[in-house]
Amino acid sequence: MTTHKSFSDVIQEHQQVTNQLTSCTPLITAASKLIISSLTSGHKLLLCGNGGSAADCQHFAAELVIRYHKNRRAYPAIALTTDSSILTAHANDFAFDSLFSRQVEALGNAGDCLIAISTSGNSENIIQAAITAKQQNMTVIGLIGGDGGRLKERVDMPIVIPSHTTARIQEAHMLIYHWWCEKVDEVSA
């Protein structure tokens, strides 16, 4: 049986999820402070995700490198999802599970921050990236959905969106990283 949702139904689902984000507010706020501290002290953000979450990585990185609302200095943010030569060489020579961890190994340093995005929390390549980042003394923030999956235990700050609907989780992730961009704008000259 096919269920037909109206646009009003989708809006209602979205509102239910965003209303529940208040339970995540302390962690979201702490993560914003960590991101700002990392960026303003000369460190960088690395971001990884698959599919729509990969697009979110690129979107967030672009807002930090170019600008969000305010003209300000550029901040170093690298979406590990964008270099087709690295991605295809890795796919050819290694397993997909280490796709992002290999890049974290090459690019990440102590004091940097990894933003690991997974709507399920069970993407093995994201989990492996988080493990590698922690081995390199990076802080790991997880934007996760559902029950947090296995990634929840591998990150320093697990921000778990209380939904099992991928689209609603991604909408909440975007709301969060846009707010983080606003906070970066507030402290930037």
Coordinates of C-alpha atoms in Angstrom, one line a residue:
M1 CA 0.0 0.0 0.0
T2 CA 1.4 3.4 -1.0
T3 CA 1.0 6.3 1.4
H4 CA 0.5 9.7 -0.1
K5 CA 1.7 12.5 2.1
S6 CA 0.6 16.0 1.5
F7 CA 3.1 18.9 1.7
S8 CA 1.4 19.9 5.0
D9 CA 2.3 16.4 6.4
V10 CA 5.9 16.9 5.4
I11 CA 6.0 20.3 7.1
Q12 CA 4.5 18.8 10.2
E13 CA 7.1 16.1 10.3
H14 CA 9.8 18.7 9.8
Q15 CA 8.5 20.8 12.7
Q16 CA 8.3 17.8 15.0
V17 CA 11.9 17.0 14.4
T18 CA 13.1 20.5 14.7
N19 CA 11.1 21.0 17.9
Q20 CA 12.9 18.0 19.4
L21 CA 16.3 19.6 18.7
T22 CA 16.0 21.6 21.9
S23 CA 17.3 18.5 23.7
C24 CA 20.4 18.8 21.6
T25 CA 20.9 22.5 22.1
P26 CA 23.7 22.2 24.8
L27 CA 25.8 19.9 22.6
I28 CA 25.1 22.0 19.4
T29 CA 26.2 25.1 21.3
A30 CA 29.3 23.4 22.6
A31 CA 30.2 22.2 19.1
S32 CA 29.8 25.8 17.8
K33 CA 32.4 27.0 20.4
L34 CA 34.7 24.2 19.5
I35 CA 34.5 24.9 15.8
I36 CA 35.1 28.6 16.4
S37 CA 38.0 27.9 18.7
S38 CA 39.6 25.5 16.1
L39 CA 39.1 27.9 13.2
T40 CA 40.3 31.1 15.0
S41 CA 43.4 29.4 16.4
G42 CA 44.7 28.4 13.0
H43 CA 43.3 24.9 12.7
K44 CA 41.0 23.5 10.1
L45 CA 37.8 21.5 9.7
L46 CA 37.6 18.3 7.7
L47 CA 34.2 17.1 6.7
C48 CA 33.0 13.7 5.5
G49 CA 29.7 12.1 4.5
N50 CA 28.1 10.0 1.8
G51 CA 25.4 10.9 -0.7
G52 CA 23.3 13.8 0.5
S53 CA 25.6 14.1 3.5
A54 CA 28.5 14.6 1.1
A55 CA 26.6 17.5 -0.4
D56 CA 26.1 18.9 3.1
C57 CA 29.9 18.7 3.7
Q58 CA 30.5 20.7 0.5
H59 CA 27.8 23.2 1.4
F60 CA 29.2 23.8 4.9
A61 CA 32.8 24.0 3.7
A62 CA 31.8 26.6 1.1
E63 CA 30.0 28.7 3.7
L64 CA 33.2 28.8 5.8
V65 CA 35.7 29.3 3.0
I66 CA 33.8 31.8 1.0
R67 CA 31.2 33.4 3.3
Y68 CA 27.8 32.9 4.9
H69 CA 26.1 36.3 5.3
K70 CA 29.0 38.5 6.3
N71 CA 32.2 39.4 4.4
R72 CA 34.9 38.1 6.6
R73 CA 38.2 36.2 6.4
A74 CA 38.2 32.8 4.9
Y75 CA 38.4 29.8 7.2
P76 CA 40.0 26.5 6.3
A77 CA 37.3 23.8 5.7
I78 CA 37.8 20.9 3.5
A79 CA 35.1 18.5 2.3
L80 CA 36.8 15.2 1.8
T81 CA 34.2 14.3 -0.8
T82 CA 35.3 16.5 -3.7
D83 CA 38.6 15.4 -5.2
S84 CA 37.7 13.0 -8.0
S85 CA 41.3 11.9 -8.5
I86 CA 41.7 11.0 -4.9
L87 CA 38.3 9.3 -4.7
T88 CA 38.8 7.2 -7.8
A89 CA 42.4 6.3 -7.0
H90 CA 41.3 5.2 -3.6
A91 CA 38.3 3.2 -5.0
N92 CA 40.7 1.5 -7.4
D93 CA 43.5 0.7 -5.0
F94 CA 41.8 0.3 -1.6
A95 CA 38.5 -0.5 0.1
F96 CA 35.7 2.0 0.3
D97 CA 35.7 1.7 4.1
S98 CA 39.0 3.7 4.3
L99 CA 38.0 6.3 1.7
F100 CA 37.9 9.2 4.2
S101 CA 40.3 7.8 6.9
R102 CA 43.1 7.9 4.4
Q103 CA 42.5 11.6 3.7
V104 CA 42.2 12.3 7.4
E105 CA 45.6 10.6 7.9
A106 CA 47.1 12.9 5.2
L107 CA 45.4 16.2 6.0
G108 CA 44.4 16.1 9.7
N109 CA 46.5 17.4 12.6
A110 CA 46.1 17.7 16.3
G111 CA 43.8 20.6 17.0
D112 CA 41.8 20.2 13.8
C113 CA 38.2 19.1 13.9
L114 CA 36.4 16.4 11.8
I115 CA 32.7 16.8 11.1
A116 CA 31.4 13.3 10.5
I117 CA 28.0 13.3 8.9
S118 CA 25.9 10.1 8.7
T119 CA 22.1 9.9 8.8
S120 CA 22.3 6.3 10.0
G121 CA 25.4 6.5 12.1
N122 CA 26.5 3.2 10.6
S123 CA 28.5 4.2 7.5
E124 CA 31.8 2.3 7.9
N125 CA 33.9 4.8 6.0
I126 CA 32.6 7.6 8.3
I127 CA 33.3 5.5 11.4
Q128 CA 36.9 4.7 10.2
A129 CA 37.5 8.4 9.5
A130 CA 36.4 9.2 13.1
I131 CA 38.7 6.6 14.5
T132 CA 41.7 7.9 12.5
A133 CA 40.9 11.5 13.5
K134 CA 40.9 10.6 17.2
Q135 CA 44.2 8.8 16.7
Q136 CA 45.6 12.1 15.4
N137 CA 44.3 14.1 18.4
M138 CA 41.6 15.8 16.4
T139 CA 38.2 16.5 17.9
V140 CA 35.3 14.7 16.2
I141 CA 31.7 16.1 15.9
G142 CA 29.1 13.7 14.7
L143 CA 26.0 14.9 12.9
I144 CA 24.0 11.7 13.1
G145 CA 20.4 10.5 12.8
G146 CA 18.2 7.7 14.3
D147 CA 19.7 6.2 17.4
G148 CA 23.2 7.4 16.5
G149 CA 24.4 4.0 15.3
R150 CA 28.0 2.9 15.9
L151 CA 29.3 6.3 15.1
K152 CA 27.8 7.8 18.3
E153 CA 30.4 5.9 20.3
R154 CA 33.3 7.0 18.1
V155 CA 32.9 10.8 18.2
D156 CA 33.5 13.4 21.0
M157 CA 30.3 15.2 20.4
P158 CA 27.4 13.1 19.0
I159 CA 24.6 15.3 17.8
V160 CA 21.8 12.7 17.2
I161 CA 18.7 13.9 15.3
P162 CA 15.7 12.2 16.8
S163 CA 14.3 10.8 13.5
H164 CA 14.6 7.8 11.2
T165 CA 13.6 9.7 8.1
T166 CA 16.6 10.6 6.0
A167 CA 15.2 13.8 4.6
R168 CA 14.2 15.2 8.0
I169 CA 17.6 14.3 9.4
Q170 CA 19.3 16.1 6.6
E171 CA 17.1 19.2 7.1
A172 CA 18.0 19.3 10.7
H173 CA 21.7 18.9 9.9
M174 CA 21.5 21.9 7.6
L175 CA 19.7 24.0 10.2
I176 CA 22.5 23.2 12.7
Y177 CA 25.4 23.9 10.4
H178 CA 23.8 27.1 9.1
W179 CA 23.5 28.2 12.8
W180 CA 27.2 27.3 13.3
C181 CA 28.0 29.6 10.3
E182 CA 26.0 32.4 11.9
K183 CA 28.1 32.0 15.1
V184 CA 31.3 32.1 13.0
D185 CA 30.1 35.3 11.4
E186 CA 29.4 36.8 14.8
V187 CA 33.0 36.4 16.0
S188 CA 34.7 37.3 12.7
A189 CA 36.1 40.7 11.7

